[in-house]
Amino acid sequence: MDEYNRFVDWEKMDVAVQSQDPKELSCTEFQELKQLARQGYWAKNHSLRAKVYHKLINNIPCRTVTPDANVYRDIVVKIIGKRSSSSLPLPEFVDNSLVPTYCLNAEGIGAVRKIILCVANQFPDISFCPALPSVTALLLHYSRDEAECFEKVCRILACNDPSKRLIDQTFLAFESSCMTFGDLVNKYCQAAHKLMVAVSEDVLEVYSDWQRWLFGELPMVYIARVFDVFLVEGYKVLYRVALALLKFFHKVRAGQPMESDNIQQDIRSFVRDIAKSVTPERLLEKAFAIRLFSRKEIQLLQMANEKALQQKGITVKQKRQNVHLAVHAENFKSEIVSVKEMRDIWSWIPERFALCQPLLLFTTLEHGCSLNRFYSHSEGHEPTLLLIKTTAKEVCGAFLSTDWSERRRGGNKLSFFGTGECFVFRLQPEVERYEWVIIKHPELAMSVSEPENHASGSSSTLSSSSIPADPSDRLSPFLSARHFNLPSKTASMFMAGSSECIIIGGGDGQALYLDADLNHGRTSHCDTFNNQPLCSESFQISVLEVWGFRD
């Protein structure tokens, strides 16, 4: 352990990691390495962890010319000069990030700043990298000198494997990761998301903190365990752990008053003091218990979010920029929902579409109760939002990810289409959102052999279309049916339309049917999911609106 203790203040370190357990690591198979990392095989031995990090980072595929330890020795004096390392200014791209000390001694704390400045000199293309101080401070623990730590950091930054994403280095990548995290929270932490919506004016601002929770607030022993697995499995691990942190925050704080008026500060405080409520082992156990989407699906969502930001011209950090554009009260008018209710709906939709403003496409009050006019005003828009108010004052609706023109693919047959981002919801008398049944209960997909079983028997004459291929320029490639290993007859059953009716179904056993005159509708409800019906089984429509998304 002597060769790796130069920068460590051992009085501050957990006694457990000072173990002299003479373990060695000889495995090279990914699956075995993955299990050992998750189990914390090298977590109790400082020297062994250093050797494992060295091996894992050396195996990262990098650019042909990647700065190494010798480069650091050549440039450090020229860049730092005679300035005191403790007062060195950090480059702008770290965005005033926390520089965690992680039980480093005074020499180590100063070395972190020196290394970051030298990294900035060698990587002029980095424009935004708030995780860098934390990663550097952590790796310094497991390096024999500054030059070795510099080389480790450079190899992580210079990774050129397109399938192995490690650290965000541009604002576009960072912001799209925040949006992706928001989308994942919306899917996997609905109770916590509901709390965020209730107490925060800007949900994305809260979720933009997700990397800070990990690379800044999380104590040393926790982030080291996360980093163990991150080096083996990649970026997806970070999403998992951040989701687990949010779940624990909601569980521990449920029913308790917020410690401050700022939910961001409350979450940061919880993460800093996480040792009071959760062990590192329990945190990782929770993280890996989440049945997260595949790496490929997450990459698709990330790409879609990046594309949405680029189309909005949001590629660099700007002062006082609110990326998450809430529904503008002065420009919004609906006969069905209030501004607040529309903002609640906006908090449910995928983050890349929440960048847009609502645009009224069709309303029965202005365009009449014609299904043909409904189609003509709605087609060409993707996604759309359907809102319905009944004569009994019930309010429900659906987020529909696919253009209504897709209905023509089935010819004269009534055929289903749509993606897993579709959902139905109720606003009055109570607020409730219903996920697509196959996503929330994937085991049902394998047991359903006929389309009529999926929609509670009410659509027994329906036939399912083949899955359409999505054009590459769509903003909604994520969660299309082809990304799920599902039977074709159940894979895309969410929305359907013909000249005679509209059917929207699948949300936790809920299905909505609208007649051609757009005056009457009915619902079906599957008791399997123990949910309240979307609205009355049979109802009369008072007002129906269709909203699009305007840049």
XYZ file of C-alpha atoms in Angstrom:
551
model
C 0.000 0.000 0.000
C 2.998 2.332 0.453
C 3.290 3.218 -3.242
C -0.309 4.465 -3.356
C -0.512 6.495 -0.142
C 1.272 9.683 -1.186
C -1.891 11.781 -1.559
C -4.125 10.089 1.032
C -4.984 11.414 4.476
C -5.397 8.041 6.173
C -6.857 9.556 9.342
C -9.924 10.516 7.337
C -10.222 7.232 5.473
C -12.576 4.409 6.372
C -10.623 1.772 8.287
C -12.175 -0.935 6.106
C -10.319 0.188 2.969
C -6.961 -0.022 4.746
C -7.145 -3.807 4.737
C -3.986 -5.656 3.845
C -5.979 -8.611 2.527
C -3.559 -10.011 -0.080
C -6.118 -10.564 -2.820
C -5.088 -10.727 -6.434
C -7.176 -10.309 -9.532
C -6.464 -12.763 -12.308
C -9.762 -12.955 -14.214
C -10.121 -11.349 -17.640
C -13.619 -12.482 -18.649
C -16.110 -9.606 -18.701
C -18.949 -11.408 -16.908
C -16.705 -12.518 -14.058
C -15.145 -9.064 -13.778
C -18.612 -7.533 -13.758
C -19.707 -9.729 -10.855
C -16.535 -9.036 -8.869
C -16.955 -5.280 -9.364
C -20.571 -5.383 -8.197
C -19.630 -7.517 -5.195
C -16.866 -5.111 -4.149
C -14.072 -7.677 -4.508
C -11.328 -5.034 -4.460
C -13.199 -2.423 -2.393
C -11.517 -3.402 0.893
C -7.957 -3.260 -0.423
C -6.597 0.131 -1.451
C -3.577 -1.266 -3.248
C -5.559 -3.911 -5.151
C -8.124 -1.340 -6.277
C -5.266 0.821 -7.595
C -3.912 -2.101 -9.614
C -7.371 -2.977 -10.951
C -8.007 0.640 -11.996
C -4.643 0.695 -13.757
C -5.514 -2.473 -15.651
C -9.060 -1.432 -16.581
C -8.080 2.071 -17.702
C -5.114 0.770 -19.724
C -7.569 -1.438 -21.607
C -9.731 1.518 -22.687
C -9.454 1.966 -26.485
C -8.092 5.495 -27.041
C -7.144 7.924 -29.770
C -3.844 7.224 -31.491
C -2.224 10.186 -29.778
C -3.288 10.244 -26.145
C -1.271 12.282 -23.608
C 0.599 10.084 -21.150
C 2.620 10.546 -17.949
C 5.672 11.813 -19.849
C 3.610 14.598 -21.423
C 2.535 15.723 -17.948
C 6.129 15.881 -16.746
C 7.027 17.977 -19.805
C 4.220 20.549 -19.479
C 3.378 20.886 -15.787
C 6.109 23.374 -14.902
C 5.373 25.535 -17.944
C 1.619 25.624 -17.214
C 1.658 25.942 -13.436
C 4.838 27.970 -13.023
C 5.453 29.211 -9.498
C 1.787 29.632 -8.595
C 0.459 27.997 -5.453
C -1.442 24.881 -6.472
C -4.155 25.478 -3.861
C -5.162 28.776 -5.475
C -5.034 27.710 -9.119
C -8.189 28.736 -11.031
C -10.069 25.902 -12.686
C -10.942 26.045 -16.396
C -14.415 27.273 -17.337
C -15.506 23.891 -18.647
C -15.795 22.440 -15.125
C -18.601 24.988 -14.556
C -17.746 25.880 -10.953
C -18.113 22.224 -9.994
C -17.372 21.027 -6.531
C -13.792 19.862 -6.105
C -14.270 17.053 -3.592
C -11.321 16.319 -1.328
C -12.163 12.610 -0.918
C -9.854 12.275 2.094
C -6.885 13.651 0.148
C -4.097 15.382 2.027
C -3.005 18.955 1.286
C -0.614 17.855 -1.461
C -3.371 15.810 -3.094
C -5.905 18.662 -3.021
C -3.436 20.918 -4.812
C -2.471 18.177 -7.264
C -6.083 17.858 -8.446
C -6.041 21.451 -9.715
C -2.657 21.034 -11.389
C -3.788 17.920 -13.224
C -7.055 19.507 -14.392
C -5.206 22.527 -15.825
C -2.811 20.248 -17.686
C -5.744 18.209 -19.017
C -7.345 21.433 -20.267
C -4.113 22.239 -22.095
C -4.099 18.875 -23.863
C -7.833 18.667 -24.615
C -8.854 22.031 -26.144
C -11.992 20.388 -27.578
C -13.512 19.889 -24.103
C -16.137 22.582 -23.602
C -18.139 21.283 -20.625
C -17.035 18.594 -18.184
C -18.305 19.163 -14.615
C -17.467 15.590 -13.548
C -13.744 16.034 -14.167
C -12.713 17.350 -10.674
C -14.364 14.414 -8.925
C -12.919 11.821 -11.303
C -9.448 13.345 -10.973
C -9.602 13.464 -7.161
C -10.759 9.864 -7.012
C -8.090 8.563 -9.388
C -5.383 10.432 -7.477
C -6.078 8.073 -4.565
C -5.009 5.173 -6.739
C -2.011 6.727 -8.481
C 1.628 6.722 -7.448
C 2.186 10.278 -8.631
C 0.488 13.177 -10.440
C 1.738 12.074 -13.850
C 0.176 8.637 -13.499
C -3.145 10.162 -12.453
C -2.973 12.563 -15.422
C -2.505 9.624 -17.784
C -5.486 7.765 -16.305
C -7.732 10.813 -16.703
C -6.539 11.350 -20.269
C -7.265 7.768 -21.265
C -10.835 8.075 -19.956
C -11.327 11.343 -21.862
C -9.703 10.010 -25.048
C -11.820 6.851 -25.297
C -12.725 6.416 -28.972
C -15.003 3.390 -28.742
C -18.411 4.694 -29.937
C -20.194 2.000 -27.923
C -18.366 2.868 -24.675
C -19.456 6.261 -23.415
C -17.629 7.447 -20.308
C -17.621 11.154 -19.372
C -19.602 14.003 -20.967
C -17.248 16.604 -22.469
C -19.678 19.045 -24.152
C -22.715 20.931 -22.913
C -24.820 19.202 -25.568
C -23.832 15.752 -24.279
C -24.296 16.824 -20.654
C -27.678 18.470 -21.163
C -29.007 15.573 -23.225
C -27.892 13.210 -20.463
C -29.911 15.302 -17.991
C -32.946 15.048 -20.262
C -32.376 11.300 -20.625
C -32.192 10.963 -16.853
C -35.454 12.890 -16.586
C -37.054 10.470 -19.041
C -35.806 7.509 -17.009
C -37.097 9.029 -13.754
C -40.459 9.476 -15.432
C -40.487 5.747 -16.217
C -38.860 4.212 -13.152
C -39.377 6.637 -10.253
C -42.897 7.893 -10.765
C -43.563 8.582 -7.095
C -40.376 10.636 -6.794
C -41.133 12.378 -10.088
C -44.576 13.328 -8.827
C -42.942 14.911 -5.774
C -40.481 16.845 -7.962
C -43.329 18.204 -10.066
C -45.229 19.267 -6.964
C -42.386 21.157 -5.278
C -40.319 22.442 -8.212
C -41.128 24.938 -10.923
C -38.511 23.445 -13.234
C -38.184 19.673 -12.972
C -35.317 19.475 -15.448
C -33.316 21.882 -13.313
C -33.583 19.362 -10.483
C -32.570 16.477 -12.743
C -29.676 18.518 -14.150
C -28.068 17.921 -10.765
C -27.936 14.172 -11.253
C -24.229 14.007 -12.083
C -23.415 16.301 -9.174
C -25.092 13.821 -6.818
C -22.562 11.236 -7.972
C -19.504 13.334 -8.790
C -19.538 15.810 -5.956
C -21.970 15.030 -3.158
C -21.626 11.261 -2.773
C -19.074 10.341 -0.071
C -15.747 8.796 -1.057
C -16.538 5.195 -0.079
C -19.773 5.303 -2.132
C -18.436 6.913 -5.307
C -15.459 4.548 -5.259
C -17.827 1.572 -5.288
C -19.801 3.167 -8.119
C -16.601 3.881 -10.041
C -15.498 0.246 -9.641
C -18.525 -0.868 -11.631
C -18.497 2.145 -13.964
C -15.034 1.262 -15.270
C -16.286 -2.225 -16.126
C -19.835 -1.583 -17.345
C -19.856 2.037 -18.500
C -22.178 5.041 -18.384
C -25.423 3.143 -17.788
C -24.235 2.418 -14.230
C -24.376 6.143 -13.458
C -28.036 6.318 -14.466
C -28.794 3.286 -12.320
C -27.169 4.711 -9.191
C -28.722 8.159 -9.643
C -32.168 6.558 -9.988
C -31.513 4.538 -6.830
C -30.493 7.713 -4.967
C -33.735 9.384 -5.987
C -35.761 6.357 -4.923
C -34.085 6.320 -1.504
C -34.546 10.089 -1.157
C -38.256 9.735 -1.766
C -38.555 6.738 0.571
C -36.669 8.351 3.440
C -38.251 11.776 3.069
C -41.793 10.629 2.182
C -44.307 12.434 4.359
C -41.638 14.614 5.944
C -41.475 18.374 5.367
C -38.690 19.557 3.105
C -35.613 20.759 4.981
C -35.519 23.876 2.817
C -37.582 25.616 0.146
C -35.203 24.252 -2.463
C -35.631 20.599 -3.450
C -32.218 20.646 -5.134
C -30.533 21.516 -1.865
C -32.539 18.868 -0.020
C -31.438 16.129 -2.421
C -27.813 17.274 -2.261
C -27.955 17.227 1.528
C -29.473 13.756 1.515
C -26.766 12.408 -0.806
C -23.983 13.982 1.279
C -25.374 12.312 4.405
C -26.467 9.083 2.720
C -24.448 7.008 5.204
C -27.149 7.792 7.782
C -29.717 5.784 5.855
C -28.141 3.560 3.161
C -24.955 1.491 2.913
C -22.910 1.369 -0.324
C -23.925 -2.258 -0.763
C -27.623 -1.430 -0.403
C -27.315 1.468 -2.840
C -25.776 -0.738 -5.525
C -28.255 -3.514 -4.801
C -31.106 -1.074 -5.380
C -29.464 0.297 -8.525
C -29.084 -3.100 -10.149
C -32.577 -4.198 -9.152
C -34.004 -1.593 -11.549
C -35.000 -3.256 -14.816
C -33.510 -0.500 -16.913
C -33.714 -0.276 -20.693
C -30.834 -1.737 -22.647
C -27.704 0.248 -23.398
C -28.771 0.509 -27.043
C -32.182 1.905 -26.147
C -30.662 4.460 -23.796
C -28.236 5.500 -26.549
C -31.182 6.003 -28.900
C -32.909 8.204 -26.353
C -29.716 10.164 -25.760
C -29.327 10.728 -29.503
C -32.936 11.849 -29.824
C -32.479 14.319 -26.957
C -29.261 15.662 -28.505
C -31.051 16.143 -31.803
C -33.892 18.019 -30.107
C -31.400 20.357 -28.392
C -29.529 20.953 -31.637
C -32.749 21.796 -33.439
C -33.508 24.331 -30.703
C -30.010 25.776 -31.080
C -29.061 24.762 -27.532
C -25.514 23.460 -27.819
C -23.540 25.635 -25.391
C -24.210 26.766 -21.845
C -25.646 30.263 -21.636
C -26.144 32.471 -18.625
C -29.623 32.346 -17.088
C -30.686 29.821 -19.697
C -33.747 27.798 -18.801
C -33.534 24.841 -21.134
C -36.768 23.305 -19.901
C -39.309 25.719 -21.379
C -42.461 25.543 -19.268
C -45.860 26.170 -20.836
C -46.149 29.940 -21.280
C -49.237 31.184 -19.458
C -49.671 34.253 -21.670
C -49.804 32.203 -24.883
C -51.827 29.228 -23.671
C -55.619 28.899 -23.774
C -57.553 25.671 -23.498
C -61.218 24.983 -22.801
C -60.270 21.748 -21.046
C -57.175 22.257 -18.883
C -55.578 25.111 -16.973
C -51.986 26.262 -17.414
C -51.018 24.382 -14.257
C -52.642 21.178 -15.484
C -50.909 21.506 -18.846
C -47.583 21.966 -17.069
C -48.299 18.787 -15.108
C -48.883 16.945 -18.387
C -45.675 18.496 -19.761
C -43.779 16.973 -16.847
C -44.859 13.498 -17.998
C -43.856 13.711 -21.647
C -40.355 12.821 -22.926
C -37.892 15.601 -22.153
C -37.016 16.325 -25.783
C -40.634 17.283 -26.486
C -40.946 19.266 -23.266
C -38.558 21.733 -24.925
C -41.447 22.711 -27.225
C -44.535 24.834 -26.664
C -48.070 23.441 -27.049
C -49.823 24.298 -30.324
C -53.588 23.835 -30.661
C -54.277 21.804 -33.815
C -57.916 20.827 -33.463
C -60.857 21.583 -31.191
C -64.440 20.440 -31.582
C -65.621 23.908 -30.521
C -64.052 25.437 -33.630
C -63.680 22.606 -36.134
C -66.793 20.607 -35.340
C -67.259 16.940 -34.488
C -65.841 15.418 -37.649
C -63.361 12.554 -37.488
C -62.090 13.415 -40.975
C -61.317 16.973 -39.849
C -59.680 15.517 -36.725
C -57.341 13.528 -38.982
C -56.677 16.363 -41.436
C -55.662 18.751 -38.638
C -53.640 16.165 -36.718
C -51.744 14.427 -39.511
C -48.222 15.645 -40.150
C -47.677 16.285 -36.442
C -45.685 13.939 -34.242
C -46.219 13.610 -31.326
C -49.680 14.915 -30.403
C -51.615 15.343 -27.188
C -55.302 14.427 -27.011
C -57.500 16.079 -24.351
C -61.132 15.176 -23.621
C -63.667 16.775 -21.302
C -66.907 14.882 -20.753
C -70.328 16.309 -19.967
C -69.819 14.852 -16.465
C -66.787 17.170 -16.020
C -64.310 14.289 -16.264
C -61.017 15.132 -17.980
C -58.742 12.553 -19.549
C -56.345 12.315 -22.445
C -53.395 10.622 -24.123
C -49.872 11.396 -25.262
C -49.551 9.881 -28.741
C -46.035 9.454 -30.062
C -46.856 8.583 -33.676
C -48.358 10.516 -36.585
C -51.999 9.586 -37.248
C -51.108 9.075 -40.915
C -49.629 5.710 -39.839
C -53.185 4.354 -39.683
C -53.147 4.019 -43.484
C -50.463 1.331 -43.322
C -53.109 -1.211 -42.444
C -55.098 -0.561 -45.617
C -58.799 -0.926 -44.900
C -58.168 -2.785 -41.674
C -58.249 -1.100 -38.298
C -54.657 -1.604 -37.203
C -52.679 -0.537 -34.176
C -49.456 1.462 -34.150
C -47.600 3.736 -31.716
C -44.566 3.336 -29.482
C -43.838 2.657 -25.837
C -43.700 6.376 -25.076
C -47.482 6.617 -25.492
C -49.578 6.846 -22.352
C -53.090 7.744 -21.233
C -53.959 9.866 -18.213
C -56.793 11.269 -16.133
C -56.888 14.791 -14.655
C -60.420 14.967 -13.238
C -61.735 13.854 -10.803
C -58.246 12.610 -9.772
C -54.839 12.872 -11.416
C -53.441 9.548 -12.648
C -51.073 8.539 -15.408
C -51.176 5.065 -16.940
C -48.109 3.590 -18.614
C -48.158 1.382 -21.651
C -49.007 -2.054 -20.296
C -46.213 -3.937 -22.091
C -43.520 -1.650 -20.733
C -44.689 -1.709 -17.143
C -45.558 -5.398 -17.185
C -43.283 -6.892 -19.866
C -44.109 -10.430 -18.781
C -47.638 -9.979 -20.147
C -46.324 -9.449 -23.650
C -45.060 -12.998 -23.835
C -48.342 -14.476 -22.632
C -50.678 -12.551 -24.921
C -51.196 -14.462 -28.117
C -54.060 -12.519 -29.667
C -54.645 -8.736 -29.929
C -58.096 -8.961 -28.386
C -56.626 -10.186 -25.088
C -54.627 -7.006 -24.804
C -57.530 -4.556 -24.864
C -59.817 -6.205 -22.315
C -61.903 -7.971 -24.911
C -63.572 -4.811 -26.242
C -61.655 -4.871 -29.500
C -62.066 -8.528 -30.374
C -62.374 -7.801 -34.086
C -59.193 -5.772 -34.305
C -56.165 -6.964 -36.206
C -52.625 -5.822 -35.567
C -50.474 -4.320 -38.275
C -46.921 -5.249 -38.952
C -44.419 -3.019 -37.213
C -43.512 -0.035 -39.414
C -39.902 0.943 -39.784
C -39.233 4.390 -38.381
C -37.611 6.904 -40.731
C -34.150 7.819 -39.529
C -34.973 11.530 -39.299
C -37.751 11.125 -36.740
C -37.426 12.668 -33.330
C -38.992 9.611 -31.756
C -36.801 6.572 -32.496
C -36.698 5.505 -28.862
C -38.953 2.732 -27.614
C -40.321 1.928 -31.052
C -41.680 -1.579 -31.055
C -38.702 -3.009 -32.896
C -36.481 -2.275 -29.861
C -38.427 -4.776 -27.740
C -38.254 -8.527 -28.010
C -42.038 -8.765 -28.214
C -44.466 -10.744 -30.381
C -45.498 -8.706 -33.408
C -49.185 -9.043 -32.531
C -48.798 -7.190 -29.245
C -45.752 -5.036 -29.849
C -47.356 -1.858 -31.218
C -50.887 -1.944 -29.871
C -51.527 1.507 -28.535
C -53.369 3.724 -31.030
C -55.589 2.921 -34.003
C -57.846 4.893 -36.285
C -60.279 4.393 -39.165
C -63.141 6.338 -40.706
C -65.418 4.799 -38.097
C -63.595 5.212 -34.795
C -60.443 5.964 -32.809
C -59.032 3.515 -30.277
C -56.319 4.330 -27.769
C -55.408 1.602 -25.355
C -52.918 -0.402 -23.407
C -52.154 1.925 -20.518
C -52.148 -0.333 -17.433
C -55.245 -2.119 -18.731
C -56.997 1.093 -19.826
C -58.510 1.540 -23.302
C -60.351 4.529 -24.783
C -62.786 4.338 -27.730
C -64.163 7.371 -29.602
C -66.989 7.143 -32.160
C -66.803 8.760 -35.595
C -69.032 11.686 -34.593
C -66.623 12.590 -31.739
C -69.645 13.021 -29.489
C -69.566 9.708 -27.687
C -66.918 7.497 -26.201
C -66.381 4.562 -23.899
C -63.611 3.014 -21.887
C -62.576 -0.479 -20.925
C -60.721 -1.213 -17.737
C -58.772 -4.280 -16.683
C -59.009 -4.924 -12.927
C -55.699 -6.832 -13.031
C -53.812 -3.610 -12.371
C -56.000 -2.371 -9.488
C -56.387 1.050 -11.099
C -59.390 3.351 -11.219
C -61.080 3.606 -14.657
C -59.870 6.341 -16.970
C -63.373 7.833 -16.894
C -66.984 6.619 -17.111
C -67.511 3.402 -19.036
C -69.737 5.300 -21.458
C -69.554 9.073 -21.779
C -70.550 12.059 -23.875
C -67.818 14.421 -25.060
C -68.203 18.073 -24.161
C -64.939 19.286 -25.726
C -62.101 17.479 -27.493
C -58.751 19.122 -28.298
C -55.623 17.959 -30.097
C -52.345 19.718 -29.345
C -49.099 19.579 -31.264
C -45.587 20.633 -30.268
C -44.184 23.904 -31.604
C -40.463 24.703 -31.646
